[in-house]
PDB file of C-alpha atoms in Angstrom:
ATOM      1  CA  MET A   1     -12.590   0.212  -7.931  1.00 79.00           C
ATOM      2  CA  ARG A   2      -8.881   0.409  -7.230  1.00 90.00           C
ATOM      3  CA  PRO A   3      -6.417  -0.657  -4.557  1.00 97.00           C
ATOM      4  CA  VAL A   4      -4.991   1.569  -1.861  1.00 98.00           C
ATOM      5  CA  ILE A   5      -2.218   3.345  -3.744  1.00 98.00           C
ATOM      6  CA  GLY A   6       1.108   3.804  -2.044  1.00 98.00           C
ATOM      7  CA  VAL A   7       4.605   4.600  -3.143  1.00 98.00           C
ATOM      8  CA  LEU A   8       7.988   3.119  -2.335  1.00 98.00           C
ATOM      9  CA  VAL A   9      10.601   5.340  -0.750  1.00 98.00           C
ATOM     10  CA  PRO A  10      13.550   4.929  -3.157  1.00 97.00           C
ATOM     11  CA  PRO A  11      16.137   2.856  -1.272  1.00 96.00           C
ATOM     12  CA  ARG A  12      18.952   5.013  -2.647  1.00 95.00           C
ATOM     13  CA  LEU A  13      17.339   8.285  -1.616  1.00 97.00           C
ATOM     14  CA  PRO A  14      19.837  10.179   0.583  1.00 97.00           C
ATOM     15  CA  ALA A  15      18.855  10.076   4.242  1.00 97.00           C
ATOM     16  CA  ASP A  16      18.541  13.851   4.473  1.00 97.00           C
ATOM     17  CA  GLN A  17      15.799  13.780   1.812  1.00 97.00           C
ATOM     18  CA  LEU A  18      13.652  11.156   3.521  1.00 98.00           C
ATOM     19  CA  VAL A  19      11.427  13.569   5.443  1.00 98.00           C
ATOM     20  CA  GLY A  20      10.809  15.835   2.468  1.00 98.00           C
ATOM     21  CA  TYR A  21       9.934  12.885   0.248  1.00 98.00           C
ATOM     22  CA  ALA A  22       7.452  11.421   2.736  1.00 98.00           C
ATOM     23  CA  GLN A  23       5.840  14.793   3.425  1.00 98.00           C
ATOM     24  CA  LYS A  24       5.386  15.441  -0.275  1.00 98.00           C
ATOM     25  CA  ALA A  25       3.820  11.996  -0.731  1.00 98.00           C
ATOM     26  CA  GLU A  26       1.335  12.816   2.023  1.00 98.00           C
ATOM     27  CA  GLN A  27       0.586  16.267   0.574  1.00 98.00           C
ATOM     28  CA  LEU A  28      -0.071  14.763  -2.853  1.00 98.00           C
ATOM     29  CA  GLY A  29      -2.634  12.373  -1.420  1.00 98.00           C
ATOM     30  CA  PHE A  30      -0.829   9.037  -1.233  1.00 98.00           C
ATOM     31  CA  ARG A  31      -2.278   7.041   1.647  1.00 97.00           C
ATOM     32  CA  GLU A  32       0.812   5.016   2.415  1.00 98.00           C
ATOM     33  CA  VAL A  33       4.522   4.743   1.792  1.00 98.00           C
ATOM     34  CA  TRP A  34       6.652   1.636   2.009  1.00 98.00           C
ATOM     35  CA  VAL A  35      10.279   1.400   3.027  1.00 98.00           C
ATOM     36  CA  ALA A  36      12.739  -1.298   2.048  1.00 97.00           C
ATOM     37  CA  GLU A  37      15.720  -2.666   3.914  1.00 96.00           C
ATOM     38  CA  ASP A  38      18.045  -3.395   1.022  1.00 93.00           C
ATOM     39  CA  CYS A  39      21.641  -4.168   1.895  1.00 92.00           C
ATOM     40  CA  PHE A  40      23.529  -2.060   2.494  1.00 94.00           C
ATOM     41  CA  LEU A  41      21.463   1.084   2.308  1.00 96.00           C
ATOM     42  CA  HIS A  42      19.038   2.426   4.965  1.00 97.00           C
ATOM     43  CA  GLY A  43      17.604   0.579   7.966  1.00 97.00           C
ATOM     44  CA  ALA A  44      13.879  -0.069   7.805  1.00 97.00           C
ATOM     45  CA  PHE A  45      13.000   0.800  11.397  1.00 98.00           C
ATOM     46  CA  VAL A  46      14.758   4.155  11.388  1.00 98.00           C
ATOM     47  CA  GLN A  47      13.104   5.071   8.093  1.00 98.00           C
ATOM     48  CA  ALA A  48       9.682   4.079   9.409  1.00 98.00           C
ATOM     49  CA  ALA A  49      10.150   5.966  12.684  1.00 98.00           C
ATOM     50  CA  THR A  50      11.279   9.115  10.912  1.00 98.00           C
ATOM     51  CA  ILE A  51       8.401   9.096   8.435  1.00 98.00           C
ATOM     52  CA  LEU A  52       5.775   8.382  11.067  1.00 98.00           C
ATOM     53  CA  ALA A  53       7.063  11.216  13.244  1.00 98.00           C
ATOM     54  CA  SER A  54       7.226  13.743  10.408  1.00 98.00           C
ATOM     55  CA  THR A  55       3.806  13.102   8.845  1.00 98.00           C
ATOM     56  CA  SER A  56       0.339  13.216  10.328  1.00 98.00           C
ATOM     57  CA  SER A  57      -1.679  10.402   8.775  1.00 96.00           C
ATOM     58  CA  LEU A  58       0.531   8.560   6.309  1.00 98.00           C
ATOM     59  CA  HIS A  59       0.535   4.794   6.805  1.00 98.00           C
ATOM     60  CA  VAL A  60       3.989   3.215   6.700  1.00 98.00           C
ATOM     61  CA  GLY A  61       4.724  -0.305   5.567  1.00 98.00           C
ATOM     62  CA  ILE A  62       8.028  -2.014   6.244  1.00 98.00           C
ATOM     63  CA  GLY A  63       8.600  -4.097   3.184  1.00 97.00           C
ATOM     64  CA  ILE A  64      10.593  -5.949   4.165  1.00 97.00           C
ATOM     65  CA  ALA A  65      12.951  -6.721   7.056  1.00 97.00           C
ATOM     66  CA  PRO A  66      14.849 -10.012   6.586  1.00 97.00           C
ATOM     67  CA  ALA A  67      14.047 -12.481   9.349  1.00 98.00           C
ATOM     68  CA  ALA A  68      17.642 -13.686   9.562  1.00 96.00           C
ATOM     69  CA  ALA A  69      18.944 -10.207  10.407  1.00 94.00           C
ATOM     70  CA  ARG A  70      17.396  -9.691  13.853  1.00 95.00           C
ATOM     71  CA  ASN A  71      16.432 -11.676  16.907  1.00 97.00           C
ATOM     72  CA  VAL A  72      12.643 -11.791  16.881  1.00 98.00           C
ATOM     73  CA  ALA A  73      12.262 -10.483  20.449  1.00 98.00           C
ATOM     74  CA  PHE A  74      14.288  -7.363  19.698  1.00 98.00           C
ATOM     75  CA  ALA A  75      12.439  -6.853  16.407  1.00 98.00           C
ATOM     76  CA  ALA A  76       9.164  -7.096  18.352  1.00 98.00           C
ATOM     77  CA  MET A  77      10.394  -4.365  20.715  1.00 98.00           C
ATOM     78  CA  GLU A  78      11.073  -2.050  17.764  1.00 98.00           C
ATOM     79  CA  VAL A  79       7.725  -2.763  16.115  1.00 98.00           C
ATOM     80  CA  ALA A  80       5.803  -2.384  19.365  1.00 98.00           C
ATOM     81  CA  THR A  81       7.468   0.952  20.115  1.00 98.00           C
ATOM     82  CA  LEU A  82       6.619   2.311  16.664  1.00 98.00           C
ATOM     83  CA  ALA A  83       3.046   1.032  16.896  1.00 98.00           C
ATOM     84  CA  GLY A  84       2.658   2.481  20.386  1.00 98.00           C
ATOM     85  CA  LEU A  85       3.798   5.903  19.237  1.00 98.00           C
ATOM     86  CA  HIS A  86       1.695   5.855  16.067  1.00 98.00           C
ATOM     87  CA  PRO A  87      -1.315   3.549  16.566  1.00 98.00           C
ATOM     88  CA  GLY A  88      -2.860   2.111  13.430  1.00 98.00           C
ATOM     89  CA  ARG A  89      -0.273   3.551  11.053  1.00 98.00           C
ATOM     90  CA  LEU A  90       2.176   0.650  10.672  1.00 98.00           C
ATOM     91  CA  THR A  91       2.350  -2.625   8.761  1.00 98.00           C
ATOM     92  CA  MET A  92       5.280  -4.923   9.487  1.00 98.00           C
ATOM     93  CA  GLY A  93       6.727  -6.937   6.624  1.00 98.00           C
ATOM     94  CA  VAL A  94       9.146  -9.828   7.148  1.00 98.00           C
ATOM     95  CA  GLY A  95      10.751 -12.013   4.508  1.00 98.00           C
ATOM     96  CA  HIS A  96      13.634 -14.234   3.596  1.00 97.00           C
ATOM     97  CA  GLY A  97      15.729 -11.343   2.312  1.00 93.00           C
ATOM     98  CA  MET A  98      18.070 -11.694  -0.651  1.00 92.00           C
ATOM     99  CA  LEU A  99      20.140 -14.797   0.020  1.00 90.00           C
ATOM    100  CA  GLY A 100      23.250 -13.334  -1.602  1.00 92.00           C
ATOM    101  CA  TRP A 101      23.213 -10.478   0.894  1.00 93.00           C
ATOM    102  CA  LEU A 102      22.712 -12.881   3.781  1.00 94.00           C
ATOM    103  CA  ASP A 103      25.721 -14.847   2.555  1.00 95.00           C
ATOM    104  CA  GLN A 104      27.788 -11.663   2.675  1.00 95.00           C
ATOM    105  CA  VAL A 105      27.048 -11.170   6.360  1.00 95.00           C
ATOM    106  CA  GLY A 106      27.113 -14.814   7.386  1.00 96.00           C
ATOM    107  CA  ALA A 107      23.414 -14.926   8.232  1.00 94.00           C
ATOM    108  CA  ARG A 108      21.952 -17.259   5.613  1.00 95.00           C
ATOM    109  CA  PRO A 109      19.846 -19.978   7.267  1.00 96.00           C
ATOM    110  CA  SER A 110      19.979 -23.530   5.978  1.00 97.00           C
ATOM    111  CA  SER A 111      16.172 -23.541   5.852  1.00 97.00           C
ATOM    112  CA  PRO A 112      14.765 -20.074   5.080  1.00 97.00           C
ATOM    113  CA  LEU A 113      11.204 -21.430   5.106  1.00 98.00           C
ATOM    114  CA  THR A 114      11.525 -22.865   8.608  1.00 98.00           C
ATOM    115  CA  LEU A 115      13.049 -19.658   9.920  1.00 98.00           C
ATOM    116  CA  LEU A 116      10.337 -17.479   8.404  1.00 98.00           C
ATOM    117  CA  GLU A 117       7.529 -19.659   9.740  1.00 98.00           C
ATOM    118  CA  GLU A 118       8.927 -19.657  13.273  1.00 98.00           C
ATOM    119  CA  TYR A 119       9.728 -15.947  13.135  1.00 98.00           C
ATOM    120  CA  ILE A 120       6.294 -14.778  12.049  1.00 98.00           C
ATOM    121  CA  GLN A 121       4.529 -17.041  14.518  1.00 98.00           C
ATOM    122  CA  ALA A 122       6.644 -15.749  17.407  1.00 98.00           C
ATOM    123  CA  LEU A 123       6.458 -12.115  16.294  1.00 98.00           C
ATOM    124  CA  ARG A 124       2.677 -12.135  16.153  1.00 98.00           C
ATOM    125  CA  LEU A 125       2.435 -13.718  19.601  1.00 98.00           C
ATOM    126  CA  LEU A 126       4.801 -11.159  21.087  1.00 98.00           C
ATOM    127  CA  LEU A 127       3.036  -8.191  19.502  1.00 98.00           C
ATOM    128  CA  GLY A 128      -0.237  -9.556  20.849  1.00 98.00           C
ATOM    129  CA  GLY A 129       1.123  -9.184  24.362  1.00 98.00           C
ATOM    130  CA  GLN A 130       1.486 -12.865  25.117  1.00 98.00           C
ATOM    131  CA  ARG A 131       4.147 -14.517  27.232  1.00 98.00           C
ATOM    132  CA  VAL A 132       5.970 -16.647  24.705  1.00 98.00           C
ATOM    133  CA  ASP A 133       7.799 -19.924  25.170  1.00 98.00           C
ATOM    134  CA  PHE A 134       9.040 -21.086  21.802  1.00 98.00           C
ATOM    135  CA  SER A 135      11.479 -23.863  21.050  1.00 98.00           C
ATOM    136  CA  GLY A 136      12.054 -24.008  17.331  1.00 98.00           C
ATOM    137  CA  ARG A 137      14.944 -24.753  15.056  1.00 98.00           C
ATOM    138  CA  TYR A 138      15.867 -21.063  14.827  1.00 98.00           C
ATOM    139  CA  VAL A 139      13.599 -19.192  17.234  1.00 98.00           C
ATOM    140  CA  ARG A 140      14.007 -19.925  20.921  1.00 98.00           C
ATOM    141  CA  LEU A 141      12.186 -17.867  23.521  1.00 98.00           C
ATOM    142  CA  ASP A 142      11.921 -18.588  27.224  1.00 98.00           C
ATOM    143  CA  GLY A 143       9.127 -16.669  28.913  1.00 98.00           C
ATOM    144  CA  VAL A 144       9.524 -13.566  26.756  1.00 98.00           C
ATOM    145  CA  GLN A 145       6.785 -10.951  27.058  1.00 98.00           C
ATOM    146  CA  LEU A 146       6.748  -7.329  25.947  1.00 98.00           C
ATOM    147  CA  SER A 147       6.281  -4.868  28.793  1.00 98.00           C
ATOM    148  CA  HIS A 148       4.662  -2.394  26.386  1.00 98.00           C
ATOM    149  CA  PRO A 149       2.620  -4.297  23.809  1.00 98.00           C
ATOM    150  CA  PRO A 150       1.024  -1.963  21.271  1.00 98.00           C
ATOM    151  CA  PRO A 151      -2.591  -0.904  21.888  1.00 96.00           C
ATOM    152  CA  VAL A 152      -3.264  -1.385  18.169  1.00 98.00           C
ATOM    153  CA  VAL A 153      -1.392  -4.484  17.030  1.00 98.00           C
ATOM    154  CA  PRO A 154       0.143  -3.914  13.592  1.00 98.00           C
ATOM    155  CA  PRO A 155      -0.450  -6.634  11.028  1.00 98.00           C
ATOM    156  CA  VAL A 156       2.480  -8.841  10.073  1.00 98.00           C
ATOM    157  CA  PHE A 157       2.897  -9.586   6.377  1.00 98.00           C
ATOM    158  CA  ALA A 158       5.349 -11.912   4.637  1.00 98.00           C
ATOM    159  CA  GLY A 159       7.413 -10.688   1.701  1.00 98.00           C
ATOM    160  CA  VAL A 160       7.851 -13.787  -0.455  1.00 98.00           C
ATOM    161  CA  ARG A 161       7.853 -14.906  -4.094  1.00 97.00           C
ATOM    162  CA  GLY A 162       7.633 -18.630  -4.895  1.00 96.00           C
ATOM    163  CA  PRO A 163       4.836 -21.191  -4.363  1.00 97.00           C
ATOM    164  CA  ARG A 164       6.175 -22.807  -1.165  1.00 97.00           C
ATOM    165  CA  SER A 165       6.825 -19.471   0.508  1.00 98.00           C
ATOM    166  CA  LEU A 166       3.461 -18.150  -0.634  1.00 98.00           C
ATOM    167  CA  ARG A 167       1.683 -21.122   0.915  1.00 98.00           C
ATOM    168  CA  LEU A 168       3.565 -20.434   4.135  1.00 98.00           C
ATOM    169  CA  SER A 169       2.490 -16.793   4.030  1.00 98.00           C
ATOM    170  CA  GLY A 170      -1.140 -17.801   3.665  1.00 98.00           C
ATOM    171  CA  LYS A 171      -0.725 -20.054   6.698  1.00 98.00           C
ATOM    172  CA  VAL A 172       1.072 -17.796   9.199  1.00 98.00           C
ATOM    173  CA  ALA A 173       0.924 -14.159   7.979  1.00 98.00           C
ATOM    174  CA  GLN A 174      -1.906 -11.670   7.690  1.00 98.00           C
ATOM    175  CA  GLY A 175      -0.869 -10.585   4.223  1.00 98.00           C
ATOM    176  CA  THR A 176       1.700 -11.038   1.479  1.00 98.00           C
ATOM    177  CA  ILE A 177       4.035  -8.417   0.030  1.00 98.00           C
ATOM    178  CA  LEU A 178       4.943  -9.105  -3.584  1.00 98.00           C
ATOM    179  CA  ALA A 179       8.058  -7.688  -5.191  1.00 98.00           C
ATOM    180  CA  GLU A 180       7.837  -6.288  -8.681  1.00 98.00           C
ATOM    181  CA  PRO A 181       6.652  -7.129 -11.272  1.00 98.00           C
ATOM    182  CA  VAL A 182       3.148  -8.174 -10.246  1.00 98.00           C
ATOM    183  CA  THR A 183       1.227  -9.046 -13.387  1.00 98.00           C
ATOM    184  CA  PRO A 184      -2.374 -10.318 -13.343  1.00 98.00           C
ATOM    185  CA  GLU A 185      -1.043 -13.793 -14.159  1.00 98.00           C
ATOM    186  CA  TYR A 186       1.391 -13.815 -11.254  1.00 98.00           C
ATOM    187  CA  LEU A 187      -1.228 -12.350  -8.931  1.00 98.00           C
ATOM    188  CA  SER A 188      -3.637 -15.134  -9.842  1.00 98.00           C
ATOM    189  CA  MET A 189      -1.047 -17.720  -8.838  1.00 98.00           C
ATOM    190  CA  VAL A 190      -0.338 -15.861  -5.598  1.00 98.00           C
ATOM    191  CA  VAL A 191      -4.008 -15.692  -4.615  1.00 98.00           C
ATOM    192  CA  GLU A 192      -4.372 -19.416  -5.250  1.00 97.00           C
ATOM    193  CA  GLN A 193      -1.337 -20.266  -3.120  1.00 97.00           C
ATOM    194  CA  THR A 194      -2.085 -17.901  -0.224  1.00 97.00           C
ATOM    195  CA  ALA A 195      -5.824 -18.597  -0.076  1.00 91.00           C
ATOM    196  CA  SER A 196      -6.870 -17.637   3.446  1.00 90.00           C
ATOM    197  CA  PRO A 197      -9.830 -15.573   4.713  1.00 90.00           C
ATOM    198  CA  GLY A 198      -8.912 -11.915   5.142  1.00 94.00           C
ATOM    199  CA  HIS A 199      -5.399 -12.355   3.758  1.00 98.00           C
ATOM    200  CA  GLU A 200      -4.235  -9.105   2.128  1.00 98.00           C
ATOM    201  CA  ILE A 201      -2.036  -8.712  -0.940  1.00 98.00           C
ATOM    202  CA  VAL A 202       0.420  -5.848  -1.468  1.00 98.00           C
ATOM    203  CA  ALA A 203       1.636  -5.570  -5.065  1.00 98.00           C
ATOM    204  CA  TYR A 204       4.804  -3.679  -5.925  1.00 98.00           C
ATOM    205  CA  ASN A 205       5.278  -2.464  -9.497  1.00 98.00           C
ATOM    206  CA  ILE A 206       7.710  -0.212 -11.304  1.00 98.00           C
ATOM    207  CA  ALA A 207       5.678   2.735 -12.561  1.00 98.00           C
ATOM    208  CA  SER A 208       5.804   5.673 -14.928  1.00 98.00           C
ATOM    209  CA  VAL A 209       2.918   7.842 -16.090  1.00 97.00           C
ATOM    210  CA  ASP A 210       3.162  10.123 -19.094  1.00 97.00           C
ATOM    211  CA  ASP A 211       0.736  11.353 -21.720  1.00 97.00           C
ATOM    212  CA  ASP A 212       3.225   9.940 -24.234  1.00 97.00           C
ATOM    213  CA  PRO A 213       3.259   6.129 -23.750  1.00 96.00           C
ATOM    214  CA  GLY A 214       6.657   5.906 -25.413  1.00 97.00           C
ATOM    215  CA  ALA A 215       8.141   8.313 -22.897  1.00 97.00           C
ATOM    216  CA  ALA A 216       6.617   6.314 -20.044  1.00 98.00           C
ATOM    217  CA  ARG A 217       8.128   3.078 -21.378  1.00 98.00           C
ATOM    218  CA  ALA A 218      11.521   4.722 -21.727  1.00 97.00           C
ATOM    219  CA  GLN A 219      11.382   5.677 -18.031  1.00 96.00           C
ATOM    220  CA  VAL A 220      10.779   2.119 -16.803  1.00 98.00           C
ATOM    221  CA  ARG A 221      12.957   0.178 -19.246  1.00 97.00           C
ATOM    222  CA  ASN A 222      16.207   0.212 -17.265  1.00 96.00           C
ATOM    223  CA  ALA A 223      14.422  -0.583 -14.017  1.00 96.00           C
ATOM    224  CA  LEU A 224      13.066  -3.774 -15.615  1.00 98.00           C
ATOM    225  CA  ALA A 225      16.566  -5.144 -16.165  1.00 96.00           C
ATOM    226  CA  VAL A 226      16.168  -7.499 -13.195  1.00 95.00           C
ATOM    227  CA  VAL A 227      13.310  -9.541 -14.675  1.00 97.00           C
ATOM    228  CA  GLY A 228      15.686 -11.942 -16.396  1.00 96.00           C
ATOM    229  CA  GLU A 229      17.587 -12.798 -13.216  1.00 95.00           C
ATOM    230  CA  PRO A 230      17.022 -16.101 -11.342  1.00 94.00           C
ATOM    231  CA  ASP A 231      15.370 -14.555  -8.273  1.00 93.00           C
ATOM    232  CA  TRP A 232      12.618 -13.141 -10.473  1.00 96.00           C
ATOM    233  CA  GLN A 233      11.663 -16.411 -12.172  1.00 96.00           C
ATOM    234  CA  PRO A 234       8.504 -16.995 -10.092  1.00 97.00           C
ATOM    235  CA  HIS A 235       7.152 -13.702 -11.463  1.00 98.00           C
ATOM    236  CA  ILE A 236       8.013 -14.540 -15.060  1.00 98.00           C
ATOM    237  CA  ALA A 237       7.330 -18.280 -15.270  1.00 97.00           C
ATOM    238  CA  VAL A 238       3.546 -17.788 -15.403  1.00 98.00           C
ATOM    239  CA  LEU A 239       3.691 -15.436 -18.413  1.00 98.00           C
ATOM    240  CA  ASP A 240       3.093 -16.585 -21.982  1.00 98.00           C
ATOM    241  CA  PHE A 241       6.394 -15.052 -23.109  1.00 98.00           C
ATOM    242  CA  ALA A 242       8.489 -16.560 -20.287  1.00 98.00           C
ATOM    243  CA  SER A 243      10.576 -18.812 -22.548  1.00 98.00           C
ATOM    244  CA  GLU A 244      11.128 -15.992 -25.025  1.00 98.00           C
ATOM    245  CA  LEU A 245      12.286 -13.680 -22.240  1.00 98.00           C
ATOM    246  CA  SER A 246      14.697 -16.330 -20.959  1.00 97.00           C
ATOM    247  CA  GLU A 247      16.136 -16.786 -24.432  1.00 98.00           C
ATOM    248  CA  LEU A 248      16.450 -13.029 -24.923  1.00 98.00           C
ATOM    249  CA  ARG A 249      18.336 -12.772 -21.627  1.00 97.00           C
ATOM    250  CA  ARG A 250      20.710 -15.491 -22.797  1.00 97.00           C
ATOM    251  CA  LYS A 251      21.291 -13.815 -26.150  1.00 98.00           C
ATOM    252  CA  THR A 252      21.821 -10.321 -24.790  1.00 97.00           C
ATOM    253  CA  GLY A 253      24.249 -11.590 -22.157  1.00 96.00           C
ATOM    254  CA  SER A 254      23.461  -9.070 -19.418  1.00 97.00           C
ATOM    255  CA  ALA A 255      20.634  -7.507 -17.463  1.00 96.00           C
ATOM    256  CA  ALA A 256      21.274  -4.166 -19.150  1.00 96.00           C
ATOM    257  CA  GLY A 257      21.229  -5.821 -22.551  1.00 98.00           C
ATOM    258  CA  LEU A 258      17.923  -7.465 -21.780  1.00 98.00           C
ATOM    259  CA  ALA A 259      16.402  -4.162 -20.663  1.00 98.00           C
ATOM    260  CA  ALA A 260      17.445  -2.482 -23.907  1.00 97.00           C
ATOM    261  CA  ALA A 261      15.924  -5.287 -25.966  1.00 98.00           C
ATOM    262  CA  LEU A 262      12.591  -5.694 -24.181  1.00 98.00           C
ATOM    263  CA  PRO A 263       9.688  -5.323 -26.647  1.00 98.00           C
ATOM    264  CA  ASP A 264       7.230  -2.551 -25.886  1.00 98.00           C
ATOM    265  CA  SER A 265       4.430  -5.101 -25.525  1.00 98.00           C
ATOM    266  CA  TRP A 266       6.321  -6.836 -22.700  1.00 98.00           C
ATOM    267  CA  ILE A 267       7.074  -3.563 -20.939  1.00 98.00           C
ATOM    268  CA  ASP A 268       3.376  -2.737 -21.014  1.00 98.00           C
ATOM    269  CA  ARG A 269       2.717  -5.944 -19.034  1.00 98.00           C
ATOM    270  CA  LEU A 270       5.668  -5.776 -16.645  1.00 98.00           C
ATOM    271  CA  ALA A 271       5.085  -2.285 -15.261  1.00 98.00           C
ATOM    272  CA  ILE A 272       2.350   0.220 -14.476  1.00 98.00           C
ATOM    273  CA  VAL A 273       3.086   2.302 -17.510  1.00 98.00           C
ATOM    274  CA  GLY A 274       1.446   4.594 -20.034  1.00 98.00           C
ATOM    275  CA  ASN A 275      -0.946   7.493 -19.871  1.00 98.00           C
ATOM    276  CA  PRO A 276      -3.009   7.980 -16.692  1.00 97.00           C
ATOM    277  CA  ALA A 277      -6.097   6.277 -18.086  1.00 97.00           C
ATOM    278  CA  ARG A 278      -4.214   3.124 -19.014  1.00 98.00           C
ATOM    279  CA  ALA A 279      -2.319   3.038 -15.724  1.00 98.00           C
ATOM    280  CA  ARG A 280      -5.577   3.340 -13.787  1.00 98.00           C
ATOM    281  CA  GLU A 281      -6.966   0.425 -15.800  1.00 98.00           C
ATOM    282  CA  GLN A 282      -3.943  -1.674 -14.846  1.00 98.00           C
ATOM    283  CA  LEU A 283      -4.453  -0.865 -11.177  1.00 98.00           C
ATOM    284  CA  ALA A 284      -8.139  -1.740 -11.438  1.00 98.00           C
ATOM    285  CA  VAL A 285      -7.265  -5.125 -12.949  1.00 98.00           C
ATOM    286  CA  LEU A 286      -4.870  -5.848 -10.082  1.00 98.00           C
ATOM    287  CA  HIS A 287      -7.492  -4.823  -7.549  1.00 98.00           C
ATOM    288  CA  HIS A 288     -10.064  -7.074  -9.189  1.00 98.00           C
ATOM    289  CA  GLY A 289      -7.486  -9.883  -9.090  1.00 98.00           C
ATOM    290  CA  GLY A 290      -7.025  -9.597  -5.347  1.00 98.00           C
ATOM    291  CA  ALA A 291      -4.438  -6.880  -4.674  1.00 98.00           C
ATOM    292  CA  GLY A 292      -5.725  -4.593  -1.941  1.00 98.00           C
ATOM    293  CA  HIS A 293      -2.623  -2.403  -2.019  1.00 98.00           C
ATOM    294  CA  ALA A 294      -0.584  -1.190  -4.992  1.00 98.00           C
ATOM    295  CA  VAL A 295       2.884   0.139  -4.218  1.00 98.00           C
ATOM    296  CA  LEU A 296       4.311   2.187  -7.066  1.00 98.00           C
ATOM    297  CA  ILE A 297       8.078   2.246  -7.579  1.00 98.00           C
ATOM    298  CA  PRO A 298       8.831   5.564  -9.305  1.00 96.00           C
ATOM    299  CA  ALA A 299      11.050   5.132 -12.357  1.00 95.00           C
ATOM    300  CA  TYR A 300      12.201   8.725 -12.671  1.00 94.00           C
ATOM    301  CA  PRO A 301      15.638  10.375 -12.406  1.00 93.00           C
ATOM    302  CA  ASP A 302      14.123  12.973 -10.064  1.00 95.00           C
ATOM    303  CA  PRO A 303      12.222  11.170  -7.270  1.00 92.00           C
ATOM    304  CA  TYR A 304      10.163  14.254  -6.417  1.00 94.00           C
ATOM    305  CA  ALA A 305       9.058  14.709 -10.021  1.00 94.00           C
ATOM    306  CA  GLY A 306       8.178  11.030 -10.009  1.00 95.00           C
ATOM    307  CA  LEU A 307       5.891  11.503  -7.030  1.00 97.00           C
ATOM    308  CA  SER A 308       4.059  14.364  -8.721  1.00 96.00           C
ATOM    309  CA  SER A 309       3.642  12.387 -11.916  1.00 97.00           C
ATOM    310  CA  LEU A 310       2.357   9.247 -10.210  1.00 98.00           C
ATOM    311  CA  ALA A 311      -0.053  11.322  -8.108  1.00 98.00           C
ATOM    312  CA  ARG A 312      -2.099  11.779 -11.288  1.00 97.00           C
ATOM    313  CA  LEU A 313      -3.364   8.250 -10.627  1.00 97.00           C
ATOM    314  CA  LEU A 314      -4.981   9.332  -7.357  1.00 97.00           C
ATOM    315  CA  THR A 315      -7.677  11.457  -9.012  1.00 89.00           C
TER     316      THR A 315
END
């Protein structure tokens, strides 16, 4: 038993390599790829459209588009067009976005939770073909209805982290997208907070597979630098070494310093890492804990080599 295994398209991958990367993922047997909309890199909708058009069966997840960045009616038009062109191959992810980035562009809402709740409710109604009148704090629609609603309505997931946002996701979204790291402990908390019939969980994790466990750990170490930063505290707070990690971050003085000092035993719990057998065991544990989808974030200098290495987990 294991989750549906997908892979993240590296946000810093040059645009002219996007098609080749997605096609290789499909050829290797990955069932889905996920695209991010990190500021200020590539747009999520263009990435999704390009991948869908250049592959034959690959499912594409948008994980995530920040709700504050686009009017919900125009976002619904984009999603509906993609879903109409490629029925059944799209999952739409919406989230708060990184608040620091939203500050940079003057788009940070005073109540991210209220915005996300209104946005997802309105988006789902629009994609379902309904005529929508909505008078919220942030979302206001007056008789808006898509002329071309998708024949297969794509599910709308929320990309969130903390308890309040997770409860909101369980209430208004069809699934939850979890940023890395997703440990069994964090997943257990998420499932408790989002408890809702049929609610799906998508778990992102930094990943490296190598017959030499030490080599695999070395690949993921730098990518784990973020785990000591404030935005990642919901992921870490549930772990038995949370206070030790916080103290190590304080002592090392930087994210890079923390990454260099992480004990091997912590790395083994914060990433999908090790030889193929161990990595498959980790994925099975996540699946048993409630994650229906596992999105691997390749931690390799060469993204194409990373795909080939992680594909060993598909057999």
